[in-house]
PDB file of C-alpha atoms in Angstrom:
ATOM      1  CA  MET J  32     131.249 166.105 137.206  1.00 74.00           C
ATOM      2  CA  THR J  33     127.634 167.096 137.602  1.00 81.00           C
ATOM      3  CA  THR J  34     125.379 165.654 140.277  1.00 76.00           C
ATOM      4  CA  TYR J  35     121.909 165.722 138.726  1.00 89.00           C
ATOM      5  CA  SER J  36     120.215 162.459 137.743  1.00 95.00           C
ATOM      6  CA  ALA J  37     118.700 161.650 134.352  1.00 96.00           C
ATOM      7  CA  ILE J  38     115.274 162.905 135.441  1.00 94.00           C
ATOM      8  CA  SER J  39     115.861 165.470 138.168  1.00 94.00           C
ATOM      9  CA  SER J  40     118.155 168.303 139.151  1.00 93.00           C
ATOM     10  CA  VAL J  41     118.252 166.671 142.600  1.00 94.00           C
ATOM     11  CA  THR J  42     119.841 163.227 142.606  1.00 95.00           C
ATOM     12  CA  ASP J  43     119.556 160.358 145.055  1.00 96.00           C
ATOM     13  CA  SER J  44     122.403 158.077 146.112  1.00 96.00           C
ATOM     14  CA  ALA J  45     121.408 155.305 143.672  1.00 97.00           C
ATOM     15  CA  ALA J  46     121.600 157.575 140.637  1.00 97.00           C
ATOM     16  CA  ALA J  47     124.722 159.349 141.911  1.00 96.00           C
ATOM     17  CA  ALA J  48     126.632 156.105 142.611  1.00 97.00           C
ATOM     18  CA  SER J  49     125.486 154.629 139.302  1.00 97.00           C
ATOM     19  CA  ALA J  50     126.723 157.685 137.399  1.00 96.00           C
ATOM     20  CA  MET J  51     130.102 157.542 139.154  1.00 96.00           C
ATOM     21  CA  ALA J  52     130.416 153.766 138.664  1.00 97.00           C
ATOM     22  CA  THR J  53     129.269 153.631 135.025  1.00 97.00           C
ATOM     23  CA  GLY J  54     129.738 157.115 133.604  1.00 96.00           C
ATOM     24  CA  ILE J  55     126.061 157.215 132.576  1.00 97.00           C
ATOM     25  CA  LYS J  56     123.256 159.121 134.279  1.00 97.00           C
ATOM     26  CA  VAL J  57     120.230 157.088 135.331  1.00 98.00           C
ATOM     27  CA  ASN J  58     116.868 157.844 136.917  1.00 98.00           C
ATOM     28  CA  ASN J  59     116.653 158.350 140.675  1.00 98.00           C
ATOM     29  CA  GLY J  60     116.173 155.028 142.444  1.00 98.00           C
ATOM     30  CA  VAL J  61     117.899 152.967 139.722  1.00 98.00           C
ATOM     31  CA  VAL J  62     121.115 151.002 140.344  1.00 98.00           C
ATOM     32  CA  SER J  63     123.419 150.803 137.287  1.00 98.00           C
ATOM     33  CA  MET J  64     120.759 150.033 134.686  1.00 98.00           C
ATOM     34  CA  ALA J  65     119.854 151.974 131.541  1.00 98.00           C
ATOM     35  CA  TYR J  66     116.777 153.859 132.772  1.00 98.00           C
ATOM     36  CA  PRO J  67     116.045 155.922 130.763  1.00 97.00           C
ATOM     37  CA  GLY J  68     116.885 153.622 127.919  1.00 97.00           C
ATOM     38  CA  ASP J  69     116.488 149.939 127.209  1.00 98.00           C
ATOM     39  CA  GLY J  70     116.778 148.836 130.862  1.00 97.00           C
ATOM     40  CA  GLY J  71     119.965 146.927 130.178  1.00 98.00           C
ATOM     41  CA  GLU J  72     122.738 146.533 132.709  1.00 98.00           C
ATOM     42  CA  LEU J  73     125.422 149.200 132.569  1.00 98.00           C
ATOM     43  CA  GLU J  74     128.997 148.005 133.015  1.00 98.00           C
ATOM     44  CA  THR J  75     130.437 149.334 136.271  1.00 98.00           C
ATOM     45  CA  SER J  76     134.072 150.131 136.913  1.00 98.00           C
ATOM     46  CA  LEU J  77     134.139 147.165 139.330  1.00 98.00           C
ATOM     47  CA  GLU J  78     133.136 144.864 136.466  1.00 98.00           C
ATOM     48  CA  PHE J  79     135.530 146.579 134.059  1.00 98.00           C
ATOM     49  CA  PHE J  80     138.497 145.913 136.334  1.00 96.00           C
ATOM     50  CA  ARG J  81     137.330 142.446 137.396  1.00 96.00           C
ATOM     51  CA  ASP J  82     137.152 141.464 133.696  1.00 95.00           C
ATOM     52  CA  ARG J  83     140.775 142.575 133.362  1.00 94.00           C
ATOM     53  CA  CYS J  84     141.899 140.258 136.171  1.00 92.00           C
ATOM     54  CA  LYS J  85     142.043 142.922 138.877  1.00 94.00           C
ATOM     55  CA  SER J  86     140.835 142.274 142.412  1.00 95.00           C
ATOM     56  CA  THR J  87     137.805 144.331 143.480  1.00 97.00           C
ATOM     57  CA  GLY J  88     136.031 145.271 146.662  1.00 98.00           C
ATOM     58  CA  LEU J  89     133.214 147.205 148.271  1.00 98.00           C
ATOM     59  CA  VAL J  90     133.752 148.850 151.659  1.00 98.00           C
ATOM     60  CA  THR J  91     131.151 150.958 153.466  1.00 97.00           C
ATOM     61  CA  SER J  92     130.100 152.011 156.932  1.00 94.00           C
ATOM     62  CA  ASP J  93     126.495 151.641 155.761  1.00 95.00           C
ATOM     63  CA  TYR J  94     124.883 148.244 155.226  1.00 95.00           C
ATOM     64  CA  ALA J  95     126.591 146.523 152.307  1.00 97.00           C
ATOM     65  CA  THR J  96     123.487 146.437 150.083  1.00 97.00           C
ATOM     66  CA  HIS J  97     122.864 150.180 150.394  1.00 97.00           C
ATOM     67  CA  THR J  98     122.674 151.989 147.077  1.00 95.00           C
ATOM     68  CA  THR J  99     126.053 153.700 147.279  1.00 95.00           C
ATOM     69  CA  PRO J 100     128.122 150.476 147.201  1.00 97.00           C
ATOM     70  CA  ALA J 101     125.439 148.823 145.057  1.00 98.00           C
ATOM     71  CA  GLY J 102     126.104 151.337 142.283  1.00 98.00           C
ATOM     72  CA  TRP J 103     129.426 149.557 141.711  1.00 98.00           C
ATOM     73  CA  GLY J 104     128.384 145.973 142.435  1.00 98.00           C
ATOM     74  CA  ALA J 105     124.775 145.467 141.348  1.00 98.00           C
ATOM     75  CA  HIS J 106     122.182 146.075 138.647  1.00 98.00           C
ATOM     76  CA  GLU J 107     118.634 146.674 139.856  1.00 98.00           C
ATOM     77  CA  PRO J 108     115.690 148.775 138.659  1.00 98.00           C
ATOM     78  CA  SER J 109     114.934 149.723 142.280  1.00 98.00           C
ATOM     79  CA  ARG J 110     117.278 150.775 145.044  1.00 97.00           C
ATOM     80  CA  SER J 111     115.005 148.914 147.490  1.00 97.00           C
ATOM     81  CA  ASN J 112     115.759 145.472 146.019  1.00 98.00           C
ATOM     82  CA  TYR J 113     118.192 144.626 148.821  1.00 97.00           C
ATOM     83  CA  SER J 114     117.967 140.836 148.454  1.00 98.00           C
ATOM     84  CA  GLN J 115     118.515 141.085 144.708  1.00 98.00           C
ATOM     85  CA  ILE J 116     121.440 143.474 145.226  1.00 98.00           C
ATOM     86  CA  ALA J 117     122.994 140.876 147.550  1.00 98.00           C
ATOM     87  CA  GLN J 118     122.434 138.167 144.944  1.00 98.00           C
ATOM     88  CA  ASP J 119     124.076 140.366 142.299  1.00 98.00           C
ATOM     89  CA  TYR J 120     127.146 140.662 144.542  1.00 98.00           C
ATOM     90  CA  LEU J 121     127.305 136.957 145.315  1.00 98.00           C
ATOM     91  CA  HIS J 122     126.526 135.488 141.900  1.00 98.00           C
ATOM     92  CA  GLN J 123     127.183 138.123 139.245  1.00 98.00           C
ATOM     93  CA  THR J 124     129.758 140.797 140.071  1.00 98.00           C
ATOM     94  CA  ARG J 125     131.526 138.820 142.843  1.00 98.00           C
ATOM     95  CA  PRO J 126     133.800 141.438 144.409  1.00 98.00           C
ATOM     96  CA  ASN J 127     136.690 139.818 146.270  1.00 97.00           C
ATOM     97  CA  VAL J 128     135.902 141.864 149.367  1.00 98.00           C
ATOM     98  CA  ILE J 129     132.548 143.043 150.749  1.00 98.00           C
ATOM     99  CA  LEU J 130     132.859 144.858 154.080  1.00 98.00           C
ATOM    100  CA  GLY J 131     130.060 146.783 155.774  1.00 97.00           C
ATOM    101  CA  GLY J 132     126.923 146.474 157.805  1.00 94.00           C
ATOM    102  CA  GLY J 133     125.056 143.200 157.462  1.00 91.00           C
ATOM    103  CA  GLY J 134     121.465 142.246 156.967  1.00 92.00           C
ATOM    104  CA  ASN J 135     119.269 144.017 154.454  1.00 94.00           C
ATOM    105  CA  GLY J 136     119.294 141.090 152.036  1.00 96.00           C
ATOM    106  CA  LEU J 137     122.852 139.892 152.659  1.00 96.00           C
ATOM    107  CA  SER J 138     122.791 136.790 154.840  1.00 96.00           C
ATOM    108  CA  GLN J 139     125.737 134.943 156.288  1.00 96.00           C
ATOM    109  CA  SER J 140     124.477 131.580 155.017  1.00 97.00           C
ATOM    110  CA  ASP J 141     123.927 132.771 151.410  1.00 97.00           C
ATOM    111  CA  THR J 142     127.344 134.429 151.437  1.00 98.00           C
ATOM    112  CA  GLU J 143     129.085 131.302 152.699  1.00 98.00           C
ATOM    113  CA  VAL J 144     127.285 129.135 150.115  1.00 98.00           C
ATOM    114  CA  ALA J 145     128.603 131.532 147.444  1.00 98.00           C
ATOM    115  CA  GLY J 146     132.154 130.732 148.600  1.00 97.00           C
ATOM    116  CA  TYR J 147     132.927 133.726 150.801  1.00 97.00           C
ATOM    117  CA  THR J 148     134.570 133.596 154.209  1.00 97.00           C
ATOM    118  CA  VAL J 149     132.337 135.620 156.528  1.00 98.00           C
ATOM    119  CA  VAL J 150     133.515 137.605 159.541  1.00 98.00           C
ATOM    120  CA  THR J 151     131.107 139.355 161.879  1.00 97.00           C
ATOM    121  CA  ASN J 152     133.228 141.419 164.257  1.00 96.00           C
ATOM    122  CA  ARG J 153     136.458 143.379 164.565  1.00 94.00           C
ATOM    123  CA  ALA J 154     138.453 140.523 166.129  1.00 96.00           C
ATOM    124  CA  GLU J 155     137.509 138.070 163.351  1.00 97.00           C
ATOM    125  CA  MET J 156     138.387 140.646 160.708  1.00 97.00           C
ATOM    126  CA  GLN J 157     141.757 141.372 162.318  1.00 96.00           C
ATOM    127  CA  ALA J 158     142.480 137.619 162.500  1.00 96.00           C
ATOM    128  CA  LEU J 159     142.014 137.140 158.741  1.00 96.00           C
ATOM    129  CA  ASN J 160     145.015 135.925 156.809  1.00 93.00           C
ATOM    130  CA  THR J 161     145.025 138.747 154.272  1.00 93.00           C
ATOM    131  CA  GLU J 162     147.616 136.911 152.176  1.00 90.00           C
ATOM    132  CA  SER J 163     145.388 133.921 151.405  1.00 86.00           C
ATOM    133  CA  GLY J 164     141.797 135.160 151.487  1.00 76.00           C
ATOM    134  CA  THR J 165     140.229 135.572 148.056  1.00 86.00           C
ATOM    135  CA  LEU J 166     136.526 136.048 148.827  1.00 96.00           C
ATOM    136  CA  ILE J 167     135.869 137.824 152.131  1.00 97.00           C
ATOM    137  CA  SER J 168     132.647 139.311 153.471  1.00 98.00           C
ATOM    138  CA  GLY J 169     132.490 141.289 156.682  1.00 97.00           C
ATOM    139  CA  GLN J 170     128.894 141.539 157.839  1.00 96.00           C
ATOM    140  CA  PHE J 171     128.995 143.663 160.950  1.00 95.00           C
ATOM    141  CA  THR J 172     125.771 144.404 162.856  1.00 90.00           C
ATOM    142  CA  SER J 173     122.342 144.069 161.251  1.00 87.00           C
ATOM    143  CA  GLY J 174     122.430 147.516 159.679  1.00 86.00           C
ATOM    144  CA  ALA J 175     124.824 150.420 159.354  1.00 88.00           C
ATOM    145  CA  LEU J 176     127.996 150.934 161.374  1.00 87.00           C
ATOM    146  CA  GLU J 177     128.883 154.098 163.209  1.00 79.00           C
ATOM    147  CA  HIS J 178     130.613 156.867 161.280  1.00 75.00           C
ATOM    148  CA  GLU J 179     134.389 157.109 161.579  1.00 70.00           C
ATOM    149  CA  TRP J 180     134.044 160.344 163.564  1.00 69.00           C
ATOM    150  CA  ASP J 181     132.031 158.508 166.228  1.00 66.00           C
ATOM    151  CA  TYR J 182     134.946 156.146 166.860  1.00 63.00           C
ATOM    152  CA  PHE J 183     137.203 159.073 167.663  1.00 63.00           C
ATOM    153  CA  ASN J 184     134.697 160.235 170.266  1.00 67.00           C
ATOM    154  CA  GLU J 185     133.914 156.806 171.672  1.00 65.00           C
ATOM    155  CA  GLN J 186     133.284 156.335 175.343  1.00 64.00           C
ATOM    156  CA  PRO J 187     135.406 153.752 177.188  1.00 63.00           C
ATOM    157  CA  GLY J 188     133.512 150.529 177.729  1.00 64.00           C
ATOM    158  CA  ASN J 189     131.114 151.034 174.822  1.00 68.00           C
ATOM    159  CA  THR J 190     130.869 147.485 173.485  1.00 71.00           C
ATOM    160  CA  PHE J 191     129.775 148.628 169.998  1.00 72.00           C
ATOM    161  CA  PHE J 192     133.117 150.331 169.438  1.00 72.00           C
ATOM    162  CA  ASP J 193     135.004 147.380 170.890  1.00 78.00           C
ATOM    163  CA  THR J 194     133.067 144.853 168.795  1.00 89.00           C
ATOM    164  CA  TYR J 195     132.858 146.401 165.317  1.00 90.00           C
ATOM    165  CA  PRO J 196     135.611 147.793 163.099  1.00 92.00           C
ATOM    166  CA  HIS J 197     136.147 151.390 162.091  1.00 88.00           C
ATOM    167  CA  LEU J 198     135.799 152.299 158.409  1.00 92.00           C
ATOM    168  CA  SER J 199     139.537 152.978 158.308  1.00 91.00           C
ATOM    169  CA  GLU J 200     140.236 149.475 159.678  1.00 93.00           C
ATOM    170  CA  MET J 201     137.935 147.896 157.100  1.00 96.00           C
ATOM    171  CA  MET J 202     139.613 149.873 154.339  1.00 97.00           C
ATOM    172  CA  GLN J 203     143.100 148.780 155.422  1.00 97.00           C
ATOM    173  CA  THR J 204     141.996 145.137 155.629  1.00 97.00           C
ATOM    174  CA  ALA J 205     140.413 145.360 152.179  1.00 97.00           C
ATOM    175  CA  LEU J 206     143.554 146.905 150.687  1.00 96.00           C
ATOM    176  CA  ASP J 207     145.736 144.216 152.272  1.00 95.00           C
ATOM    177  CA  ILE J 208     143.516 141.453 150.839  1.00 95.00           C
ATOM    178  CA  LEU J 209     143.137 143.053 147.409  1.00 95.00           C
ATOM    179  CA  ASP J 210     146.881 143.607 147.190  1.00 92.00           C
ATOM    180  CA  SER J 211     147.560 139.882 147.613  1.00 86.00           C
ATOM    181  CA  VAL J 212     144.676 138.378 145.596  1.00 77.00           C
ATOM    182  CA  LEU J 213     145.572 136.822 142.263  1.00 71.00           C
ATOM    183  CA  VAL J 214     142.551 136.969 139.988  1.00 70.00           C
ATOM    184  CA  SER J 215     141.847 134.997 136.852  1.00 66.00           C
ATOM    185  CA  ALA J 216     139.418 136.068 134.146  1.00 60.00           C
ATOM    186  CA  PRO J 217     135.768 135.355 134.964  1.00 61.00           C
TER     187      PRO J 217
END
């Protein structure tokens, strides 16, 4: 695998995630759309598997609409279109699980209207019935979460670490949900 984008030997996270998710190189700043090209949406692996009745999810320690997860779950000409990336998740690609930092275009009310159960802290996430949840969104903090390494070096009594889940905890929750979700064709 090479890491350059369609227009530069130095890639950004939007172009890199798009190339990994679609198999096609795009311009820096573009999220899974044919630039260069006709500007059409490029099918992502998330969509490929969803269309074959597989459960799908996006898990990140960054905010959920950041370009790295967006490469798999959105189609936007600009990596900065956070609200549109959120709308792509909620109304177009519809991953079964979205876990990461909140805000940046992804609101609890819009997510609930789209049919997702929203959790906002570690305790709520751990209380989820992973056998029956089909659309789950964890929107923790109003931005990015701490890196996994920071949790291993946490200081006792730090409420951030007590309140929000580790990446490894989010990943295990997502796998438990995705393992039990029965999906029908879109």
